[in-house]
Coordinates of C-alpha atoms in Angstrom, one line a residue:
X418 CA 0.0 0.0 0.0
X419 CA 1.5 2.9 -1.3
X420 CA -0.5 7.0 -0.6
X421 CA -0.6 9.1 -3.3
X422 CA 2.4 11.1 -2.7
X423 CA 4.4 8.3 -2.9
X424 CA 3.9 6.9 -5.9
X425 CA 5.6 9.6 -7.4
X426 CA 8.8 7.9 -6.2
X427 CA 8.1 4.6 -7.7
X428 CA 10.2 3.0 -10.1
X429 CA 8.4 3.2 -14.2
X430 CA 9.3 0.5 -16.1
X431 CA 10.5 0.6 -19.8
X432 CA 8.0 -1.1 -21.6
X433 CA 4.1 0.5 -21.7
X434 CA 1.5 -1.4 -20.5
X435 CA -1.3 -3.0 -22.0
X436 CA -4.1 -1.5 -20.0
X437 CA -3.8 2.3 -20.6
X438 CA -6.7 4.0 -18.3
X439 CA -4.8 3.6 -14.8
X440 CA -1.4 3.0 -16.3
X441 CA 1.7 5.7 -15.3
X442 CA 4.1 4.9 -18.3
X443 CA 2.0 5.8 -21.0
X444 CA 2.5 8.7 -23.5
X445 CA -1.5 9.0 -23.2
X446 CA -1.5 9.6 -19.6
X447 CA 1.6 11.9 -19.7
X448 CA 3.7 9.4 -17.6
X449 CA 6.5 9.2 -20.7
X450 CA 7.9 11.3 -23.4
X451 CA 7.7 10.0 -26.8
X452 CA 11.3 8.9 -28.0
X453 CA 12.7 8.8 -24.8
X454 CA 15.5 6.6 -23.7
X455 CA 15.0 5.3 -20.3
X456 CA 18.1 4.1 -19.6
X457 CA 19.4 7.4 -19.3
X458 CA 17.1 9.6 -18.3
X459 CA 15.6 7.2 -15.0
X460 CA 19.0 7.1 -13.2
X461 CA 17.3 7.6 -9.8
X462 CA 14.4 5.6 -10.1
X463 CA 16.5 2.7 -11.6
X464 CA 17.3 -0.2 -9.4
X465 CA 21.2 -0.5 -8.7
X466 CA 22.0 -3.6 -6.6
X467 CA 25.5 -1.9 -5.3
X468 CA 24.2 1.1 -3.6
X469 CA 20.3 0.4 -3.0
X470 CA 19.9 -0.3 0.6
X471 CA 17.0 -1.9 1.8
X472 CA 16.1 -1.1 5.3
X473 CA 14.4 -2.9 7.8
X474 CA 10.7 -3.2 9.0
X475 CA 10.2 -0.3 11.6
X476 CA 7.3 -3.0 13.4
X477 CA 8.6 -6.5 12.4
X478 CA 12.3 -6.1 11.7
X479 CA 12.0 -8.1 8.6
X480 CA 14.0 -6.7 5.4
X481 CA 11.6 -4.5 3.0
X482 CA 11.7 -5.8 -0.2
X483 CA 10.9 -2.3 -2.1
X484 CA 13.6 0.5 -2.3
X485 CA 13.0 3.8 0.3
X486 CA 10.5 2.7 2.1
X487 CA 10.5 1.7 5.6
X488 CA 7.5 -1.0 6.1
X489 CA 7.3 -4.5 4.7
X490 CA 4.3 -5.3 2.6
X491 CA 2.8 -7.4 5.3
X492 CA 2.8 -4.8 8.1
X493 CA 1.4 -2.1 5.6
X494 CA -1.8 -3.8 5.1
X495 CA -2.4 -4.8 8.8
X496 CA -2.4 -1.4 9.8
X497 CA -3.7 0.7 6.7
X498 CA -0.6 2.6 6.5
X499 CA 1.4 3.8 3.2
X500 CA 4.6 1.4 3.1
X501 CA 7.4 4.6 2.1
X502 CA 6.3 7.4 4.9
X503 CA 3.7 5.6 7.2
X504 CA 0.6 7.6 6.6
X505 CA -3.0 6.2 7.6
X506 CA -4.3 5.2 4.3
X507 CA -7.7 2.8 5.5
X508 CA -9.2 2.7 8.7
X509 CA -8.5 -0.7 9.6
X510 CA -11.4 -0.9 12.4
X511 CA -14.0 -2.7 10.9
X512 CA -11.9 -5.0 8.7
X513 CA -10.5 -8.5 9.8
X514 CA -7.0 -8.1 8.9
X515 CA -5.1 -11.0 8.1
X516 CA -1.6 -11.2 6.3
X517 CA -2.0 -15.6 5.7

């Protein structure tokens, strides 16, 4: 679970995708320029295994599988928060939460 600020610093990914109506990498949807060569111009967003550190799990301890942030997947969802800054993004009081 990622808020809407965030996803600004998400990773794009080369090729378009199929579905275009909720898709960021589009040239329809603004997300990317028409001739553009990603390999140099998404130098920050591009994952390098030599200086990317992935932290670990403010609640669980567990290593975060996604770049920046500093919540595993599993703990994000129990408690509704975003998984980069930790924002409340669901009220998680009238759900069952489970991460099985």
């Amino acid at each position: 679970m990622v808020c809407e600020k965030c996803t600004k610093k998400l990773g794009k990914v080369i090729t378009p995708d199929t579905w275009k109506e909720g898709a960021r990498n589009t040239t329809e949807s603004g997300g990317r320029a028409i001739n553009e060569n990603k390999a140099l111009t998404s130098k920050k967003s591009r994952f390098n295994p030599y200086t990317t550190k992935f932290d670990k799990c403010r609640i669980c301890k567990q290593i975060v599988h996604q770049a920046n942030s500093y919540y595993c997947q599993q703990c994000a969802y129990k408690k509704g928060i975003c998984a980069m800054c930790g924002v409340k993004i669901l009220d998680t009081k009238g759900y069952r939460q489970s991460s099985v």
